[in-house]
Amino acid sequence: MSALINTAFSEPELPFYSPSGSECLLFEHAYRNQLPVLLKGPTGCGKTRFVAHMAEKLGRKLYTVSCHDDLTSADLTGRYLLKGGETVWVDGPLTRAVREGAIVYLDEVVEARKDVTVVLHPVTDDRRLLPLERTGELIAAPPEFMLVVSYNPGYQNVLKSLKPSTRQRFIALEFGFPAPEEEARIVASESGLPRDRCVPLVRVANALRELTGQDIEEGASTRLVIHCASLIASGIKPEIAIEAALLQPLTDDPEVMRALVRIAEIALG
Amino acid sequence: MSALINTAFSEPELPFYSPSGSECLLFEHAYRNQLPVLLKGPTGCGKTRFVAHMAEKLGRKLYTVSCHDDLTSADLTGRYLLKGGETVWVDGPLTRAVREGAIVYLDEVVEARKDVTVVLHPVTDDRRLLPLERTGELIAAPPEFMLVVSYNPGYQNVLKSLKPSTRQRFIALEFGFPAPEEEARIVASESGLPRDRCVPLVRVANALRELTGQDIEEGASTRLVIHCASLIASGIKPEIAIEAALLQPLTDDPEVMRALVRIAEIALG
Amino acid sequence: MSALINTAFSEPELPFYSPSGSECLLFEHAYRNQLPVLLKGPTGCGKTRFVAHMAEKLGRKLYTVSCHDDLTSADLTGRYLLKGGETVWVDGPLTRAVREGAIVYLDEVVEARKDVTVVLHPVTDDRRLLPLERTGELIAAPPEFMLVVSYNPGYQNVLKSLKPSTRQRFIALEFGFPAPEEEARIVASESGLPRDRCVPLVRVANALRELTGQDIEEGASTRLVIHCASLIASGIKPEIAIEAALLQPLTDDPEVMRALVRIAEIALG
Amino acid sequence: MSALINTAFSEPELPFYSPSGSECLLFEHAYRNQLPVLLKGPTGCGKTRFVAHMAEKLGRKLYTVSCHDDLTSADLTGRYLLKGGETVWVDGPLTRAVREGAIVYLDEVVEARKDVTVVLHPVTDDRRLLPLERTGELIAAPPEFMLVVSYNPGYQNVLKSLKPSTRQRFIALEFGFPAPEEEARIVASESGLPRDRCVPLVRVANALRELTGQDIEEGASTRLVIHCASLIASGIKPEIAIEAALLQPLTDDPEVMRALVRIAEIALG
Amino acid sequence: MSALINTAFSEPELPFYSPSGSECLLFEHAYRNQLPVLLKGPTGCGKTRFVAHMAEKLGRKLYTVSCHDDLTSADLTGRYLLKGGETVWVDGPLTRAVREGAIVYLDEVVEARKDVTVVLHPVTDDRRLLPLERTGELIAAPPEFMLVVSYNPGYQNVLKSLKPSTRQRFIALEFGFPAPEEEARIVASESGLPRDRCVPLVRVANALRELTGQDIEEGASTRLVIHCASLIASGIKPEIAIEAALLQPLTDDPEVMRALVRIAEIALG
Amino acid sequence: MSALINTAFSEPELPFYSPSGSECLLFEHAYRNQLPVLLKGPTGCGKTRFVAHMAEKLGRKLYTVSCHDDLTSADLTGRYLLKGGETVWVDGPLTRAVREGAIVYLDEVVEARKDVTVVLHPVTDDRRLLPLERTGELIAAPPEFMLVVSYNPGYQNVLKSLKPSTRQRFIALEFGFPAPEEEARIVASESGLPRDRCVPLVRVANALRELTGQDIEEGASTRLVIHCASLIASGIKPEIAIEAALLQPLTDDPEVMRALVRIAEIALG
């Protein structure tokens, strides 16, 4: 598995990304027109990688934030910390991105608490302003600043969704898994396992993805296929690697597990 | 897309707004009679823009606050911060607006927590007083101070609504989308795309708006139409721009998505 | 609209109030017998005005607190604040009223959190004591101190109500809207619109009040009628003023709105 | 209305209390055997007065705490406060009572939060110890210390009740309203209204008490009858005083109100 | 009632405990094998007394903590307090017990918040380690340290129970009420009432215990029988003492109360 | 019972672990390929022991964290503490493990709060980065760092589960109880009881495990069998030790208890 380093750190090579449609073009034009972008798609299909790729291509630093139930606007904008008996303001990742003209990526944005709208709304309408209510500052975003958010519509519940007033601020791109040959090429490149040995693993993954929403919540991601190939390349027997890396992460139900093993056997031929 | 700057910052030109009824007249008379105003209407129909326009026209500074689940009265009035071992009071946007005789605009006010009534009630009855309970101060609002609030009745739930005792303090104005020709003119002006190329985009938006409350939560806003026109003006093919800017932001359901694509095709002719 | 100033500020004139029963007499005797008073009645029928009037008449300073979901006993009694590295106690409005022998008015008391009972109970039984648990102080209320609370039984829900052990400490007075001729006189006096032009507006309001609990949560308050008359006196056409000030604040439902417009037309004749 | 002062303050006279059974004897023996006491009974029947009377009789200082939803064990035991950059421990009312050998009375104890058990359990079993976990102190209660709690079983809900492991630490006494002649004597003594004029008021109260749990949550308390008699003694007409002091505090429902008026008329004869 | 003092305080005599099975032997062997112990049984059957007895017998200091809804791991392990502008760590009772090789007893452990598992798990598996995450300390428990927890399965609800991963760390002992003659002996010894006068009281208690889970949540505890006997020894008439100490603490329902009185009369013969 | 010491402390001998499949091989290859590992299995089947064994074998220090309802990302990454009037950052166990290239083991990870994803996601994808948002630091994990998490699928509820986007980052290994002869060998080795006397105890445990999910939530763990054997080796009679160590920890229901006793008798023969 290659040691891909986050684009926020100065390194020369462009993170590998294989486009499957017009997503690169749309992202670039959204950037040039200062429009925020929303990425939709299943787990591990390459959304994070895509943003890293585009950030590098556009020559912009990237700040990534994994959103969660307790993430508040202060986690994005910053907060006061006590230093030497004095409160000192420390910028959050969004504020840093606005000041530096960077790209900020909020992964699984629907997980964040509702007060993030207080900062997302003014930076995503034509004002492009970041209000820091605690300090009273109002920062105008430079043209180079870009906001990207993502979420997975597959297991998004009713309670957690973006309000229309938030959604309708974004250009939205839908992501899926790459085509089989393409995915085999990616898996081979990331794991070091020869491409012809990756093809049956991708076939297993695609057979599992057809069960999404029925017996399993989500099919195996490209990331899991790479894990599996890495274990095989490292010397683990294929059937053991497939069970540990492709099947066990998908279910805890013994009966479903038996069905997955059977499906994998059939897919392998 | 024009770089409209918030009216809180001193700039000469009046934010463009195209009135569709007597809303400008009513707003102005409400201001002169020191009556607070409530704006009702769907996402992205121009409420924020209208307030910015009126603030500029009346020569008043504007403070905008996007309300959310965790917004409390302290976020509006101010709080004590620790500086040099001493607590220092820092005014919130409402307090600043009252002191300076400015307009304060609470966007989506129903999202705020219930303790905001503690400050909204006394500034919206005939006393026009802002009590700062933490400091014990009681500030009388000058005649130039005005409170404007908005919300979107379309997706307002039962738990979140203004109590009659709060609502019945406001003059209420209802907003809708501009007429087609007018909207095309606005889109052309904001995106730089020729007006005749904007007309079919507005037609698509209106076809989508008829589905509101059925398959989609809300129809495409004027803001989305401008996004779409900006991408086309920037060189993206119309069908790709329409999908990314007008359709994908409205739904995550593949079946609904296919229906929206078909509706867009019909509207384009 | 007259600029009525809060009675907490030293000004000569008595806030105008037009009694409709024995409420002034009962309030005065409750004050003389050191009994707390509970006011019940719909939004905008004059409860706040009545308390301001009585406070002025009895020569007592008035502290008004709008209660809400997050109001705690500390908001009423006071709290410690950090000043110069030292915690300093700052009295809340209730404590100030007890110390100064003033009237404190808790508007919509059922909205407050349950810990307010900790301060309401001892000041409303024969002990008339205010315990400040944080400081260990126990303040005896002077005979001039009076507690007044109010709430609106119309939209009070099951979860939020006064416990009998709290309610049964108060003399209770019920309020309604003034008689039509009286209300027209009040509206004329507050808005500056001639009385004969106020009469049809009051007729519209009374027609709307008959719908309370059916299509609308509450009928139009006297305050809304004054708003409406102010706009007309200021030059707005009556039908536009009626829609913005009397009808739009009552509902968001387009169908109900059409019914209200029709009812208003009939009432205007 | 007599100005009864809290027994926590040194004053000579014994708070008037008229015993209706063996409650004084039981309380005294519980005190001598160092047993905690639980008082059960409706609102305003004299539980608080009884405790004040017994505290005076036994020569013990009394600390009264009105319990509520947010009352925690720290409110009873004490907390650290910041003074001059140093945290200083400040005793709560329970700790003060234990240190001084006083009586502490927790009114409506079921309203308190569950962590109060942490202090109630060790002081109510044979150890009679008060642990101050924050300071690491463990205070042995002197024989003179006594814990008294009360609650009203009438409107106690399922969620809020004492756990058996807490209840089974107390001697329990049930309270009701005094007999009619006795109650008339108490009302006369407290209000200054001649006794024969108090008799019909008590008759009204008893008629209302028969409706408890049907149309009204609780019948009129002795406190309300005293309020009513005080207003009459002060010059208010009986029918107006009865409505404001005895009927309006019991219900907000207009239909129930009409029934209560009729019942009062019948009781008055 | 004898003045039993907590064993944490150096006093010579062994707290009286009358074993009813092999519980003393099992406890001692669990102690010698460094196994944690779980005590199950109804309110007031002697669990706390048993632990005090065993701690004295084994020559170990005892720390008792009454668990509740808001008890967190920090309440057990300790926390930082601000002293002289410096944060100072203060050990909680569990940490003190680990450092000193004492017995810590968590009464009604299921009431505690779930984060107590963070400290219970490592001290109850073969590592016997107490991690203090705030200080980064990891304390190895000496062989003399012992953890004892208890709960009452009778009124334990579904939401509150020990997870199997926690339960399966303990030797579990079940407790019940002592045999009638034994209980009479205990009651006589604790109350000072002659043993033959205690026998009928125990008979009443046992009659009441048969109703557990039907009309009453739990039957009368041994503690209540001792309270009752103490009142009688002190001069209160038996029927009054029985009602106040044995019956009123069990129910608030008048009908159930009448049934309990009848059952007591029958049991007394 | 042997005094096994946590591997975080420098001691020579390898914690005893008896592999039952390819788990050691898979764990080692996951470590070499820098893949995070998820362990699934019932309470007390040896997951914690397995991680301790592997950490020792791979020569890595081990940090173990028992997760719970209130565990947040700050508990894992660290927080600011006030020292000498200055805030000082103190690393949490995850941060320490990343800095030192150690193994961190999150036991029952599904119990933790959702904001732990903010730190788990970036350290488990190809970036292998730990963001410390409070300090603005971004630490790259060395190849020696490894994240291991575990949970028990048996009693995992619907509300608490790993999101697919989190799960699909791990190689997953399923654990069960060891084979009977193997388990008897482990129990003998840990308790000091001769192996032939351990065999019937393991037979009882396996009989109880067949009831899992029916009358009892989980069957007896290997840990409980060791407890039981330790008590017997220490001199307690087998039937008493079995009841206290194997049966009472499984249920509180008297009827189920009787059934378990009967099952144990049959299994013992």
mmCIF file of N, CA, C and O in Angstrom, chain B residues 97-156:
data_model
loop_
_atom_site.group_PDB
_atom_site.id
_atom_site.type_symbol
_atom_site.label_atom_id
_atom_site.label_comp_id
_atom_site.label_asym_id
_atom_site.label_seq_id
_atom_site.Cartn_x
_atom_site.Cartn_y
_atom_site.Cartn_z
ATOM 1 N N ALA B 97 -26.422 46.537 17.056
ATOM 2 C CA ALA B 97 -27.423 47.178 16.200
ATOM 3 C C ALA B 97 -28.268 48.169 16.992
ATOM 4 O O ALA B 97 -28.590 49.264 16.506
ATOM 5 N N VAL B 98 -28.621 47.807 18.240
ATOM 6 C CA VAL B 98 -29.434 48.721 19.052
ATOM 7 C C VAL B 98 -28.620 49.970 19.394
ATOM 8 O O VAL B 98 -29.108 51.095 19.275
ATOM 9 N N ARG B 99 -27.370 49.782 19.790
ATOM 10 C CA ARG B 99 -26.549 50.943 20.169
ATOM 11 C C ARG B 99 -26.326 51.893 18.989
ATOM 12 O O ARG B 99 -26.323 53.107 19.140
ATOM 13 N N GLU B 100 -26.155 51.314 17.771
ATOM 14 C CA GLU B 100 -25.798 52.129 16.610
ATOM 15 C C GLU B 100 -27.003 52.548 15.784
ATOM 16 O O GLU B 100 -26.850 53.262 14.801
ATOM 17 N N GLY B 101 -28.198 52.063 16.173
ATOM 18 C CA GLY B 101 -29.356 52.391 15.344
ATOM 19 C C GLY B 101 -29.283 51.714 13.997
ATOM 20 O O GLY B 101 -29.554 52.324 12.965
ATOM 21 N N ALA B 102 -28.901 50.449 13.966
ATOM 22 C CA ALA B 102 -28.760 49.701 12.718
ATOM 23 C C ALA B 102 -29.939 48.741 12.542
ATOM 24 O O ALA B 102 -30.809 48.632 13.409
ATOM 25 N N ILE B 103 -29.959 48.043 11.411
ATOM 26 C CA ILE B 103 -30.960 47.002 11.175
ATOM 27 C C ILE B 103 -30.305 45.662 11.500
ATOM 28 O O ILE B 103 -29.173 45.405 11.081
ATOM 29 N N VAL B 104 -31.009 44.821 12.276
ATOM 30 C CA VAL B 104 -30.480 43.487 12.539
ATOM 31 C C VAL B 104 -31.441 42.488 11.905
ATOM 32 O O VAL B 104 -32.662 42.621 12.019
ATOM 33 N N TYR B 105 -30.869 41.511 11.175
ATOM 34 C CA TYR B 105 -31.692 40.567 10.422
ATOM 35 C C TYR B 105 -31.405 39.144 10.934
ATOM 36 O O TYR B 105 -30.291 38.641 10.795
ATOM 37 N N LEU B 106 -32.412 38.520 11.548
ATOM 38 C CA LEU B 106 -32.276 37.157 12.058
ATOM 39 C C LEU B 106 -32.864 36.192 11.036
ATOM 40 O O LEU B 106 -34.089 36.030 10.949
ATOM 41 N N ASP B 107 -31.976 35.564 10.262
ATOM 42 C CA ASP B 107 -32.409 34.670 9.186
ATOM 43 C C ASP B 107 -32.820 33.314 9.786
ATOM 44 O O ASP B 107 -32.091 32.756 10.612
ATOM 45 N N GLU B 108 -33.985 32.799 9.367
ATOM 46 C CA GLU B 108 -34.539 31.537 9.887
ATOM 47 C C GLU B 108 -34.636 31.556 11.411
ATOM 48 O O GLU B 108 -34.097 30.685 12.100
ATOM 49 N N VAL B 109 -35.358 32.535 11.907
ATOM 50 C CA VAL B 109 -35.449 32.784 13.350
ATOM 51 C C VAL B 109 -36.046 31.606 14.124
ATOM 52 O O VAL B 109 -35.730 31.388 15.288
ATOM 53 N N VAL B 110 -36.910 30.796 13.477
ATOM 54 C CA VAL B 110 -37.528 29.677 14.207
ATOM 55 C C VAL B 110 -36.507 28.623 14.620
ATOM 56 O O VAL B 110 -36.769 27.789 15.480
ATOM 57 N N GLU B 111 -35.334 28.641 13.980
ATOM 58 C CA GLU B 111 -34.296 27.673 14.333
ATOM 59 C C GLU B 111 -33.635 28.005 15.678
ATOM 60 O O GLU B 111 -33.042 27.135 16.304
ATOM 61 N N ALA B 112 -33.698 29.259 16.091
ATOM 62 C CA ALA B 112 -33.010 29.678 17.315
ATOM 63 C C ALA B 112 -33.647 29.064 18.556
ATOM 64 O O ALA B 112 -34.795 28.622 18.522
ATOM 65 N N ARG B 113 -32.917 29.002 19.638
ATOM 66 C CA ARG B 113 -33.458 28.476 20.874
ATOM 67 C C ARG B 113 -34.441 29.454 21.503
ATOM 68 O O ARG B 113 -34.467 30.636 21.167
ATOM 69 N N LYS B 114 -35.287 28.901 22.387
ATOM 70 C CA LYS B 114 -36.405 29.688 22.885
ATOM 71 C C LYS B 114 -36.015 30.892 23.737
ATOM 72 O O LYS B 114 -36.800 31.805 23.896
ATOM 73 N N ASP B 115 -34.800 30.918 24.274
ATOM 74 C CA ASP B 115 -34.465 32.046 25.135
ATOM 75 C C ASP B 115 -34.211 33.323 24.347
ATOM 76 O O ASP B 115 -33.986 34.365 24.947
ATOM 77 N N VAL B 116 -34.265 33.268 23.012
ATOM 78 C CA VAL B 116 -34.140 34.515 22.265
ATOM 79 C C VAL B 116 -35.363 35.394 22.490
ATOM 80 O O VAL B 116 -35.292 36.604 22.288
ATOM 81 N N THR B 117 -36.479 34.774 22.909
ATOM 82 C CA THR B 117 -37.670 35.594 23.168
ATOM 83 C C THR B 117 -37.391 36.620 24.254
ATOM 84 O O THR B 117 -38.006 37.674 24.280
ATOM 85 N N VAL B 118 -36.441 36.316 25.137
ATOM 86 C CA VAL B 118 -36.160 37.230 26.243
ATOM 87 C C VAL B 118 -35.653 38.569 25.722
ATOM 88 O O VAL B 118 -35.819 39.596 26.374
ATOM 89 N N VAL B 119 -35.025 38.566 24.558
ATOM 90 C CA VAL B 119 -34.555 39.830 24.006
ATOM 91 C C VAL B 119 -35.474 40.341 22.908
ATOM 92 O O VAL B 119 -35.594 41.545 22.698
ATOM 93 N N LEU B 120 -36.169 39.395 22.207
ATOM 94 C CA LEU B 120 -37.051 39.848 21.127
ATOM 95 C C LEU B 120 -38.292 40.559 21.670
ATOM 96 O O LEU B 120 -38.733 41.550 21.100
ATOM 97 N N HIS B 121 -38.844 40.070 22.766
ATOM 98 C CA HIS B 121 -40.081 40.661 23.272
ATOM 99 C C HIS B 121 -39.931 42.123 23.682
ATOM 100 O O HIS B 121 -40.657 42.977 23.182
ATOM 101 N N PRO B 122 -38.996 42.446 24.569
ATOM 102 C CA PRO B 122 -38.934 43.865 24.961
ATOM 103 C C PRO B 122 -38.516 44.821 23.839
ATOM 104 O O PRO B 122 -38.917 45.980 23.862
ATOM 105 N N VAL B 123 -37.738 44.347 22.827
ATOM 106 C CA VAL B 123 -37.405 45.286 21.734
ATOM 107 C C VAL B 123 -38.496 45.373 20.695
ATOM 108 O O VAL B 123 -38.427 46.211 19.797
ATOM 109 N N THR B 124 -39.512 44.475 20.773
ATOM 110 C CA THR B 124 -40.567 44.517 19.766
ATOM 111 C C THR B 124 -41.905 44.998 20.308
ATOM 112 O O THR B 124 -42.891 45.004 19.579
ATOM 113 N N ASP B 125 -41.999 45.350 21.568
ATOM 114 C CA ASP B 125 -43.247 45.976 21.999
ATOM 115 C C ASP B 125 -43.004 47.479 22.134
ATOM 116 O O ASP B 125 -41.964 47.985 21.732
ATOM 117 N N ASP B 126 -43.967 48.193 22.650
ATOM 118 C CA ASP B 126 -43.859 49.660 22.610
ATOM 119 C C ASP B 126 -42.737 50.217 23.488
ATOM 120 O O ASP B 126 -42.393 51.377 23.383
ATOM 121 N N ARG B 127 -42.130 49.323 24.333
ATOM 122 C CA ARG B 127 -41.019 49.825 25.152
ATOM 123 C C ARG B 127 -39.736 49.973 24.326
ATOM 124 O O ARG B 127 -38.917 50.827 24.581
ATOM 125 N N ARG B 128 -39.546 49.092 23.334
ATOM 126 C CA ARG B 128 -38.328 49.100 22.508
ATOM 127 C C ARG B 128 -37.060 49.154 23.375
ATOM 128 O O ARG B 128 -36.180 49.993 23.202
ATOM 129 N N LEU B 129 -36.980 48.218 24.310
ATOM 130 C CA LEU B 129 -35.857 48.173 25.250
ATOM 131 C C LEU B 129 -35.099 46.863 25.073
ATOM 132 O O LEU B 129 -35.704 45.822 24.868
ATOM 133 N N LEU B 130 -33.800 46.911 25.176
ATOM 134 C CA LEU B 130 -32.987 45.695 25.147
ATOM 135 C C LEU B 130 -32.387 45.477 26.530
ATOM 136 O O LEU B 130 -31.515 46.230 26.962
ATOM 137 N N PRO B 131 -32.883 44.480 27.263
ATOM 138 C CA PRO B 131 -32.328 44.220 28.596
ATOM 139 C C PRO B 131 -31.092 43.328 28.491
ATOM 140 O O PRO B 131 -31.129 42.279 27.863
ATOM 141 N N LEU B 132 -29.981 43.734 29.049
ATOM 142 C CA LEU B 132 -28.792 42.886 29.124
ATOM 143 C C LEU B 132 -28.727 42.371 30.553
ATOM 144 O O LEU B 132 -28.192 43.036 31.440
ATOM 145 N N GLU B 133 -29.323 41.198 30.772
ATOM 146 C CA GLU B 133 -29.470 40.727 32.144
ATOM 147 C C GLU B 133 -28.129 40.488 32.832
ATOM 148 O O GLU B 133 -28.000 40.699 34.026
ATOM 149 N N ARG B 134 -27.139 40.039 32.072
ATOM 150 C CA ARG B 134 -25.834 39.761 32.675
ATOM 151 C C ARG B 134 -25.162 41.021 33.216
ATOM 152 O O ARG B 134 -24.458 40.977 34.209
ATOM 153 N N THR B 135 -25.359 42.155 32.516
ATOM 154 C CA THR B 135 -24.700 43.383 32.963
ATOM 155 C C THR B 135 -25.661 44.265 33.751
ATOM 156 O O THR B 135 -25.224 45.220 34.388
ATOM 157 N N GLY B 136 -26.964 43.937 33.690
ATOM 158 C CA GLY B 136 -27.931 44.768 34.386
ATOM 159 C C GLY B 136 -28.266 46.027 33.603
ATOM 160 O O GLY B 136 -28.973 46.899 34.081
ATOM 161 N N GLU B 137 -27.781 46.118 32.351
ATOM 162 C CA GLU B 137 -28.046 47.291 31.514
ATOM 163 C C GLU B 137 -29.412 47.150 30.844
ATOM 164 O O GLU B 137 -29.869 46.047 30.568
ATOM 165 N N LEU B 138 -30.052 48.274 30.551
ATOM 166 C CA LEU B 138 -31.340 48.284 29.860
ATOM 167 C C LEU B 138 -31.226 49.381 28.810
ATOM 168 O O LEU B 138 -31.291 50.561 29.130
ATOM 169 N N ILE B 139 -31.040 48.993 27.533
ATOM 170 C CA ILE B 139 -30.744 49.969 26.488
ATOM 171 C C ILE B 139 -32.013 50.313 25.719
ATOM 172 O O ILE B 139 -32.712 49.426 25.238
ATOM 173 N N ALA B 140 -32.305 51.607 25.613
ATOM 174 C CA ALA B 140 -33.456 52.043 24.816
ATOM 175 C C ALA B 140 -33.024 52.124 23.361
ATOM 176 O O ALA B 140 -31.992 52.733 23.038
ATOM 177 N N ALA B 141 -33.808 51.473 22.470
ATOM 178 C CA ALA B 141 -33.457 51.480 21.045
ATOM 179 C C ALA B 141 -33.782 52.837 20.445
ATOM 180 O O ALA B 141 -34.881 53.364 20.669
ATOM 181 N N PRO B 142 -32.870 53.410 19.648
ATOM 182 C CA PRO B 142 -33.185 54.674 18.957
ATOM 183 C C PRO B 142 -34.181 54.390 17.830
ATOM 184 O O PRO B 142 -34.336 53.251 17.403
ATOM 185 N N PRO B 143 -34.871 55.441 17.315
ATOM 186 C CA PRO B 143 -35.875 55.229 16.246
ATOM 187 C C PRO B 143 -35.270 54.543 15.021
ATOM 188 O O PRO B 143 -35.979 53.891 14.263
ATOM 189 N N GLU B 144 -33.966 54.676 14.797
ATOM 190 C CA GLU B 144 -33.327 54.120 13.597
ATOM 191 C C GLU B 144 -33.131 52.607 13.705
ATOM 192 O O GLU B 144 -32.873 51.944 12.707
ATOM 193 N N PHE B 145 -33.207 52.032 14.918
ATOM 194 C CA PHE B 145 -33.035 50.585 15.077
ATOM 195 C C PHE B 145 -34.246 49.856 14.482
ATOM 196 O O PHE B 145 -35.387 50.262 14.686
ATOM 197 N N MET B 146 -33.978 48.747 13.790
ATOM 198 C CA MET B 146 -35.082 47.948 13.243
ATOM 199 C C MET B 146 -34.716 46.471 13.330
ATOM 200 O O MET B 146 -33.581 46.089 13.032
ATOM 201 N N LEU B 147 -35.723 45.677 13.710
ATOM 202 C CA LEU B 147 -35.527 44.238 13.772
ATOM 203 C C LEU B 147 -36.275 43.580 12.611
ATOM 204 O O LEU B 147 -37.470 43.828 12.429
ATOM 205 N N VAL B 148 -35.564 42.749 11.864
ATOM 206 C CA VAL B 148 -36.184 41.986 10.776
ATOM 207 C C VAL B 148 -35.884 40.505 11.009
ATOM 208 O O VAL B 148 -34.751 40.155 11.341
ATOM 209 N N VAL B 149 -36.901 39.666 10.902
ATOM 210 C CA VAL B 149 -36.680 38.227 11.053
ATOM 211 C C VAL B 149 -37.275 37.539 9.836
ATOM 212 O O VAL B 149 -38.127 38.094 9.147
ATOM 213 N N SER B 150 -36.811 36.323 9.544
ATOM 214 C CA SER B 150 -37.399 35.588 8.423
ATOM 215 C C SER B 150 -37.510 34.121 8.770
ATOM 216 O O SER B 150 -36.831 33.627 9.663
ATOM 217 N N TYR B 151 -38.383 33.431 8.065
ATOM 218 C CA TYR B 151 -38.371 31.981 8.105
ATOM 219 C C TYR B 151 -39.080 31.444 6.875
ATOM 220 O O TYR B 151 -39.739 32.173 6.148
ATOM 221 N N ASN B 152 -38.904 30.146 6.682
ATOM 222 C CA ASN B 152 -39.443 29.477 5.511
ATOM 223 C C ASN B 152 -40.597 28.591 5.953
ATOM 224 O O ASN B 152 -40.382 27.530 6.527
ATOM 225 N N PRO B 153 -41.865 29.004 5.698
ATOM 226 C CA PRO B 153 -42.999 28.209 6.205
ATOM 227 C C PRO B 153 -43.062 26.830 5.567
ATOM 228 O O PRO B 153 -43.662 25.920 6.117
ATOM 229 N N GLY B 154 -42.402 26.670 4.409
ATOM 230 C CA GLY B 154 -42.498 25.410 3.660
ATOM 231 C C GLY B 154 -42.058 24.181 4.431
ATOM 232 O O GLY B 154 -42.719 23.160 4.408
ATOM 233 N N TYR B 155 -40.917 24.225 5.103
ATOM 234 C CA TYR B 155 -40.466 23.023 5.801
ATOM 235 C C TYR B 155 -40.334 23.250 7.294
ATOM 236 O O TYR B 155 -39.550 22.619 7.969
ATOM 237 N N GLN B 156 -41.152 24.148 7.800
ATOM 238 C CA GLN B 156 -41.178 24.451 9.228
ATOM 239 C C GLN B 156 -41.929 23.324 9.943
ATOM 240 O O GLN B 156 -43.035 22.974 9.568
#
